[in-house]
Short mmCIF file of C-alpha atoms in Angstrom, two decimals:
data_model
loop_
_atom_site.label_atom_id
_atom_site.label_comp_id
_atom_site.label_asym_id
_atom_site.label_seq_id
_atom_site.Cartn_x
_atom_site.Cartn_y
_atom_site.Cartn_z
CA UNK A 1 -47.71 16.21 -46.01
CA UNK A 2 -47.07 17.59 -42.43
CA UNK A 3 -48.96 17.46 -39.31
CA UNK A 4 -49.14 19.69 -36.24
CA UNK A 5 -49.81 18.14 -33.32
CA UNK A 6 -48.96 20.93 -30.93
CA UNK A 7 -46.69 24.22 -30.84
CA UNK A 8 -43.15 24.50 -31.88
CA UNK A 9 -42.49 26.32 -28.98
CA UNK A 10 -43.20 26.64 -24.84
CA UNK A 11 -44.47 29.04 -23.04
CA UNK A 12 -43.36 28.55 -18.91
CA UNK A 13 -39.97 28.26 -17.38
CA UNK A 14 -37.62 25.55 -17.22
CA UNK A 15 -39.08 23.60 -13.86
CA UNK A 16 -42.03 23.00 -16.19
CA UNK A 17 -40.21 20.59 -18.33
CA UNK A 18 -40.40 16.99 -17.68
CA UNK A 19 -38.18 14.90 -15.92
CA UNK A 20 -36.16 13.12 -18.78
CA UNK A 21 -36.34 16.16 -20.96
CA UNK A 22 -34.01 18.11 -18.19
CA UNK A 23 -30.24 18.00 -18.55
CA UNK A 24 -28.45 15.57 -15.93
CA UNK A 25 -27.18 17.34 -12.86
CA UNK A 26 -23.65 17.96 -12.27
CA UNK A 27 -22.53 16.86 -8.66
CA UNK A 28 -18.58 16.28 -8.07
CA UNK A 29 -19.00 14.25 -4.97
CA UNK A 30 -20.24 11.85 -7.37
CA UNK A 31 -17.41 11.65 -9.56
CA UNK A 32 -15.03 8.67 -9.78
CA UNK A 33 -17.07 6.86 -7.59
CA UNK A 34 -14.20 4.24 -5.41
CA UNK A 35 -15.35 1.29 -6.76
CA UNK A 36 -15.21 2.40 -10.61
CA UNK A 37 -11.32 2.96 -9.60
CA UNK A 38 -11.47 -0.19 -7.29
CA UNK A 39 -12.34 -1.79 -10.71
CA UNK A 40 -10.25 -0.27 -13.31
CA UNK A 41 -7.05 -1.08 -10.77
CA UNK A 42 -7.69 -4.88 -10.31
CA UNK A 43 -8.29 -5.38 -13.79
CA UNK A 44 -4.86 -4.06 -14.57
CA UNK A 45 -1.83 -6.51 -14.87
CA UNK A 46 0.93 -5.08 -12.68
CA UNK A 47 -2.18 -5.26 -9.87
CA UNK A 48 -2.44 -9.24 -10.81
CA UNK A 49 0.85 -9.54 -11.05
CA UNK A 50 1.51 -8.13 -7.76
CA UNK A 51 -0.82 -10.27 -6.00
CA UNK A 52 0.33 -13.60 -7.28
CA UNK A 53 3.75 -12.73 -6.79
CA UNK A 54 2.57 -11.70 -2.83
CA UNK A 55 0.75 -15.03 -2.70
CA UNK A 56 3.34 -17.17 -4.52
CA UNK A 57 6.28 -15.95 -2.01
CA UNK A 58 5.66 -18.66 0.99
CA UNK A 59 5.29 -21.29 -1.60
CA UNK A 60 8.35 -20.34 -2.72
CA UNK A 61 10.20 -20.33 0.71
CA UNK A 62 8.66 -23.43 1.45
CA UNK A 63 10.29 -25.19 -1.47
CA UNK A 64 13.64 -23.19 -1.10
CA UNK A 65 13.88 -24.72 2.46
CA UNK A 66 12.74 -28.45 1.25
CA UNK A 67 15.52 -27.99 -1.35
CA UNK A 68 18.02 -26.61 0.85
CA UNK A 69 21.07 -28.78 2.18
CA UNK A 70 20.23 -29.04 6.24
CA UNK A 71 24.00 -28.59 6.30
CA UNK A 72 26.16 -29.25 9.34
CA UNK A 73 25.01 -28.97 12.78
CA UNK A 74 26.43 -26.45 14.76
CA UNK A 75 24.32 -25.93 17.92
CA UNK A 76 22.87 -23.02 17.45
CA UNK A 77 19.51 -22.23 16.33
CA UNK A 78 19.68 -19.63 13.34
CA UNK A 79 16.43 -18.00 11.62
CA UNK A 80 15.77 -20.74 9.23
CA UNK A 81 15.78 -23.65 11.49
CA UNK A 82 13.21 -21.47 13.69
CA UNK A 83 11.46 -21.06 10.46
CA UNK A 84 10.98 -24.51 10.19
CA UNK A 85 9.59 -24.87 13.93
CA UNK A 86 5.65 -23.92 12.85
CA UNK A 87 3.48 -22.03 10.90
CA UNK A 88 3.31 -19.12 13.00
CA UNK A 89 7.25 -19.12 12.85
CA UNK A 90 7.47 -19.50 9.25
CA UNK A 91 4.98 -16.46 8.83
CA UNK A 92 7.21 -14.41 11.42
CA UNK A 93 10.50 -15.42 8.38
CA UNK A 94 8.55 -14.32 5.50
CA UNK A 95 7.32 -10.60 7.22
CA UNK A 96 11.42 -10.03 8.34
CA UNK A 97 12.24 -11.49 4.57
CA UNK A 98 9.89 -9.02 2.75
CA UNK A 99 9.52 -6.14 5.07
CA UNK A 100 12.86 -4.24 4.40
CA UNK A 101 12.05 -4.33 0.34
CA UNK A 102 9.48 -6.74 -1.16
CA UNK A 103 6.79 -4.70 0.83
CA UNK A 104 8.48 -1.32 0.01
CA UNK A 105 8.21 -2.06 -3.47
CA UNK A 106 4.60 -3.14 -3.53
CA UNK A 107 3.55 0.42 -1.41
CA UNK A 108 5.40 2.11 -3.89
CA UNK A 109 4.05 0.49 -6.78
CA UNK A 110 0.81 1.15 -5.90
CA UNK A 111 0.89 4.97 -5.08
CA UNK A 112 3.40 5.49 -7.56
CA UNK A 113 1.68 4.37 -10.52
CA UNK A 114 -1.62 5.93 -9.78
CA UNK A 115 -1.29 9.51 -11.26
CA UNK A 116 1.51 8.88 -13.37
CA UNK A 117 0.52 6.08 -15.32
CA UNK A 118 -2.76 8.16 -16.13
CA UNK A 119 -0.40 10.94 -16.97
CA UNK A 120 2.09 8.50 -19.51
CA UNK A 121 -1.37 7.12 -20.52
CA UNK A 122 -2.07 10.26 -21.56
CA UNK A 123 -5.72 9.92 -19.90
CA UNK A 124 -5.27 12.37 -17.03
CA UNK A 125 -5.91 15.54 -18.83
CA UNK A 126 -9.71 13.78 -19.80
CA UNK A 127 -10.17 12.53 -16.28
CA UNK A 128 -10.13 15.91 -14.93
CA UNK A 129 -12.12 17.62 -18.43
CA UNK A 130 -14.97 14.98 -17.29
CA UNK A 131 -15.05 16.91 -14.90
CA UNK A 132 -13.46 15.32 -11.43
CA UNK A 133 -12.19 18.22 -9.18
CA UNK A 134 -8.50 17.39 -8.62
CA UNK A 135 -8.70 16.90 -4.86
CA UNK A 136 -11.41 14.26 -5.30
CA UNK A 137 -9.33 12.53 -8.16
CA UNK A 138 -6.35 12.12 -5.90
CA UNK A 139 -8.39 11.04 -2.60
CA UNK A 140 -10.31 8.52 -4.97
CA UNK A 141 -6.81 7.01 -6.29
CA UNK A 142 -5.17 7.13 -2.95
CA UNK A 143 -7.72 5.43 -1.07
CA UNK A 144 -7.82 2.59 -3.66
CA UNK A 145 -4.05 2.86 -3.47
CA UNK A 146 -4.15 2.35 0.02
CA UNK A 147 -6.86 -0.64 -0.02
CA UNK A 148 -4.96 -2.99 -2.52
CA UNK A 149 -1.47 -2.02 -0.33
CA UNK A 150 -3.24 -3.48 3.03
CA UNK A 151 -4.46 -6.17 1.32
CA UNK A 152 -1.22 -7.16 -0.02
CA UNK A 153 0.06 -6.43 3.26
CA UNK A 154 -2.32 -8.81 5.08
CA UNK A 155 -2.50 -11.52 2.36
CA UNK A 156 1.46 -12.31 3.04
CA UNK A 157 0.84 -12.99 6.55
CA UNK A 158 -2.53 -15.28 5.94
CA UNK A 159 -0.60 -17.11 3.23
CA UNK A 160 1.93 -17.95 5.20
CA UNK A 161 0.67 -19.08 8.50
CA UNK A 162 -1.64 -21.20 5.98
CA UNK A 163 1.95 -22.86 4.42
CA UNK A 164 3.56 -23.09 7.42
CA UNK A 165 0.68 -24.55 9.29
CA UNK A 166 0.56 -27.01 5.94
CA UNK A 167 4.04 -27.93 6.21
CA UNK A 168 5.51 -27.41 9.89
CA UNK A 169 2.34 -28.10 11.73
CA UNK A 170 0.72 -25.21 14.40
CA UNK A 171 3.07 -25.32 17.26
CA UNK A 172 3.99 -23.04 19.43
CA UNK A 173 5.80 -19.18 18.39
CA UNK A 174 9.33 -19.04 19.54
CA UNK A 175 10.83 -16.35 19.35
CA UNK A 176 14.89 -15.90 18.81
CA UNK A 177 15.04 -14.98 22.39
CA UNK A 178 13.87 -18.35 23.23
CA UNK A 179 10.39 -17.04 24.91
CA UNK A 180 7.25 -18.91 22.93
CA UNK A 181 3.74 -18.14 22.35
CA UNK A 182 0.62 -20.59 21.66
CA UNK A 183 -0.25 -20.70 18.44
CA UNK A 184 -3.23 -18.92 17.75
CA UNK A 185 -1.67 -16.00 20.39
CA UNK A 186 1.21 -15.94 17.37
CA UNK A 187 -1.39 -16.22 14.92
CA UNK A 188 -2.55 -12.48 16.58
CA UNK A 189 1.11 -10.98 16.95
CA UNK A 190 1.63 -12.03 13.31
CA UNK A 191 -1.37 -10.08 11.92
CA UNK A 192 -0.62 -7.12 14.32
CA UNK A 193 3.11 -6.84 13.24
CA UNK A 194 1.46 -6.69 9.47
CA UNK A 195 -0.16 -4.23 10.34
CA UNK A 196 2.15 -2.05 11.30
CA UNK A 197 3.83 -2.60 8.40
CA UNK A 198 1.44 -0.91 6.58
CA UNK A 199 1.04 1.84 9.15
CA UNK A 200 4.91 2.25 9.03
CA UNK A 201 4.69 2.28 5.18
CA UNK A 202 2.19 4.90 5.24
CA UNK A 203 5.38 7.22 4.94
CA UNK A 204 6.81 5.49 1.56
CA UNK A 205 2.49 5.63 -0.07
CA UNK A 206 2.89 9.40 1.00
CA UNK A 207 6.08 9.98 -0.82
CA UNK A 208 5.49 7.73 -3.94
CA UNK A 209 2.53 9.56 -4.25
CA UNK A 210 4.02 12.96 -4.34
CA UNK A 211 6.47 11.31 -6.85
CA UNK A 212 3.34 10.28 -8.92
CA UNK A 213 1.98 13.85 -9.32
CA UNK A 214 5.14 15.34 -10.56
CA UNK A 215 6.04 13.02 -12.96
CA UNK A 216 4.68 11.38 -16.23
CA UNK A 217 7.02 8.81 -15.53
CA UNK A 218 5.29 5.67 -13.29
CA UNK A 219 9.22 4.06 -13.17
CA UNK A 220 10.51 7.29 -12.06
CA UNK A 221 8.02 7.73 -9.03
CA UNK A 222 8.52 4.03 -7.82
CA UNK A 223 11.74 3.93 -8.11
CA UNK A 224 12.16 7.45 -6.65
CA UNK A 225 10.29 6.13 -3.08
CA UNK A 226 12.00 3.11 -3.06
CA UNK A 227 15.35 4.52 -3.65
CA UNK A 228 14.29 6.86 -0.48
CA UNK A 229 13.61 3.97 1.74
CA UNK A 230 16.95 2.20 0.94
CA UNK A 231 18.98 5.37 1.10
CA UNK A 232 17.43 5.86 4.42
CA UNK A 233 17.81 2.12 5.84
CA UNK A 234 21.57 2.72 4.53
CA UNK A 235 22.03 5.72 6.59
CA UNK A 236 20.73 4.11 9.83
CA UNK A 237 23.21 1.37 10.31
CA UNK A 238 25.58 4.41 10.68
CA UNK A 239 26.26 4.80 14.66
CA UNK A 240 28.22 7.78 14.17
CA UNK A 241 24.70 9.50 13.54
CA UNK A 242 23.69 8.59 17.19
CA UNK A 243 20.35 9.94 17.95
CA UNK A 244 20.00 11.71 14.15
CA UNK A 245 19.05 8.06 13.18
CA UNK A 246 15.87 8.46 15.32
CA UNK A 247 14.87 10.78 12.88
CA UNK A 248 14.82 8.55 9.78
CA UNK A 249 11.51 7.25 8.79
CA UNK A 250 12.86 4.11 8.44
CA UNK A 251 14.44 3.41 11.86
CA UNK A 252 11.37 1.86 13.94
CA UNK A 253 10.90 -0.40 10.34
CA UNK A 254 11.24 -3.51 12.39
CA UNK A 255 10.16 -2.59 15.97
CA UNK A 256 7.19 -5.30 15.21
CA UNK A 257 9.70 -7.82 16.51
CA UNK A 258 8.53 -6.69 19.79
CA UNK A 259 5.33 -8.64 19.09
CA UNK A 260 7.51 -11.77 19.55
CA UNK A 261 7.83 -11.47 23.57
CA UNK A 262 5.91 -12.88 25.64
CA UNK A 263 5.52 -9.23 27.18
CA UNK A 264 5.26 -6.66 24.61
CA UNK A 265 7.23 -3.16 24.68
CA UNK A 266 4.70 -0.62 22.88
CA UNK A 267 7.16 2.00 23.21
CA UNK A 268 9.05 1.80 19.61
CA UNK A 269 5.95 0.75 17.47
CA UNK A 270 4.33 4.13 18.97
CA UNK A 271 6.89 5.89 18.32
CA UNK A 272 7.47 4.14 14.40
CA UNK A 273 3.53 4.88 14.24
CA UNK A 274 4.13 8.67 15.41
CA UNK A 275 7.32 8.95 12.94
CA UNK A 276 5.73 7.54 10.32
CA UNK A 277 2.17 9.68 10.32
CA UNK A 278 4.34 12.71 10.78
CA UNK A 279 6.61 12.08 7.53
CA UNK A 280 3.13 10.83 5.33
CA UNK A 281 1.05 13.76 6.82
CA UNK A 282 4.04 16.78 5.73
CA UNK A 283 4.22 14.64 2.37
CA UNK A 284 0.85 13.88 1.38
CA UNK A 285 -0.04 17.59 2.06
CA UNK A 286 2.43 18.65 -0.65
CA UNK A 287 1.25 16.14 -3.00
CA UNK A 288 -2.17 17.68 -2.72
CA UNK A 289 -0.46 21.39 -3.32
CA UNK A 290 1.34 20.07 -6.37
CA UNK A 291 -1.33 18.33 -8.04
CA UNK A 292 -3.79 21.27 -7.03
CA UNK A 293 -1.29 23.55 -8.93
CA UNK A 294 0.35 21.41 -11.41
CA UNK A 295 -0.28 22.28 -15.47
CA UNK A 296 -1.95 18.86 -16.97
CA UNK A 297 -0.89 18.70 -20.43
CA UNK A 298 -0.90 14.66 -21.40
#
């Protein structure tokens, strides 16, 4: 037995149908929202493993200095005995310890891995069938890229001056030059320099992530950026080059030290903030054009 309680079919258009009987609208700005990616990235190991490593670092200084012979006194004050002055100067070792590599290799990591992980994963191909325009995909993993990089960044610094402070008390900033800063003034030019750090690194995110869109290989794009930024340091301790050095995105690396005097010289952070914009500008605008016209197969 059947029963009829109405038509099989409609008469009217489609606006007549109800609400939850029309199919859900298809809006790419809505794709990928950031904090799905946010999500998926902190819940991943090398992301944990990266930040305990980051946090772990000044604890490990710390106890390499207790366990360190104070050796012979010679008179003059080298980097670790400044180290040992205050928090603020034990901050100011870690940043010069980590900047040249440590902090390279995190940068990479992060913009390295994004695409090409997904790509070795073989995910990428059913990221962009869902589907997430390509130029949205990219923005979405860079900026999330870019937030976990600061935040390592900045969580070396705050570790630090909170181990230091711990175990060398909050006296006053001196600097190698002999000029010294209150505390909490050091406290300042210590978050400052980290952040141009990550400015300044913005050139090695750029280039790992161009890495990460031509390769299925996450290895092969870290390594490839960090290899750049060595090869690069390498070639600026080479005075023959004169001025050609100026050109090297990493030669205004460590102009932060400038934050150390009492009176600071802007002039070669602008100009390490100008270099380094330029370079991650010029290579973030080809990673765009290669993803944009790259075949995804995996």
């Amino acid at each position: 037995m059947t029963t009829n309680d109405g038509p099989s079919t409609w008469k009217g258009t489609v606006g007549d149908l109800a609400d939850d009987v029309r199919p859900a609208r298809y809006r790419p700005g809505h794709t990928l929202p950031l904090r799905v990616e946010l999500r998926r990235q902190l819940l991943r190991r090398r992301t944990q493993v990266t930040f305990a490593l980051v946090t772990l670092l000044p604890v490990i200084l710390w106890i390499a200095f207790e366990l360190a012979d104070n050796g012979t006194p010679t008179g003059s004050v080298n980097l670790v005995d400044l180290a040992k002055g205050s928090g603020a100067n034990f901050a100011v070792f870690a940043l010069f310890a980590s900047s040249s590599f440590l902090l390279v290799v995190v940068v990479a990591l992060f913009f390295g891995d994004t695409v090409a992980a997904e790509a070795s994963w073989s995910s990428l191909r059913y990221l962009l069938a869902a589907p997430i325009p390509r130029a949205r995909l990219l923005r979405q993993k860079a900026v999330v890229s870019g937030v976990l990089s600061v935040a390592a960044l900045l969580l070396l610094p705050v570790v630090s001056l909170v181990v230091g402070a711990l175990a060398y008390g909050t006296g006053d900033l001196v600097s190698p030059t002999g000029e010294s800063l209150t505390f909490w003034t050091g406290v300042g030019r210590v978050l400052l320099a980290a952040l141009y750090i990550a400015v300044q690194l913005s050139w090695v995110a750029a280039l790992a992530l161009l890495l990460s869109v031509s390769t299925d290989a996450p290895l092969g794009a870290v390594g490839g950026a960090v290899t750049v930024s060595i090869v690069s340091q390498i070639l600026d301790q080479i005075t023959a080059l004169e001025d050609l050095r100026n050109y090297l995105p990493t030669h205004y690396d460590s102009a932060w030290a400038g934050l150390l005097a009492g009176q600071v010289d802007w002039g070669d952070m602008t100009r390490g903030v100008f270099s380094a914009v330029c370079y991650a500008a010029v290579l973030g605008g080809l990673a765009v054009w290669q993803f944009r016209r790259k075949d995804v197969t995996s």
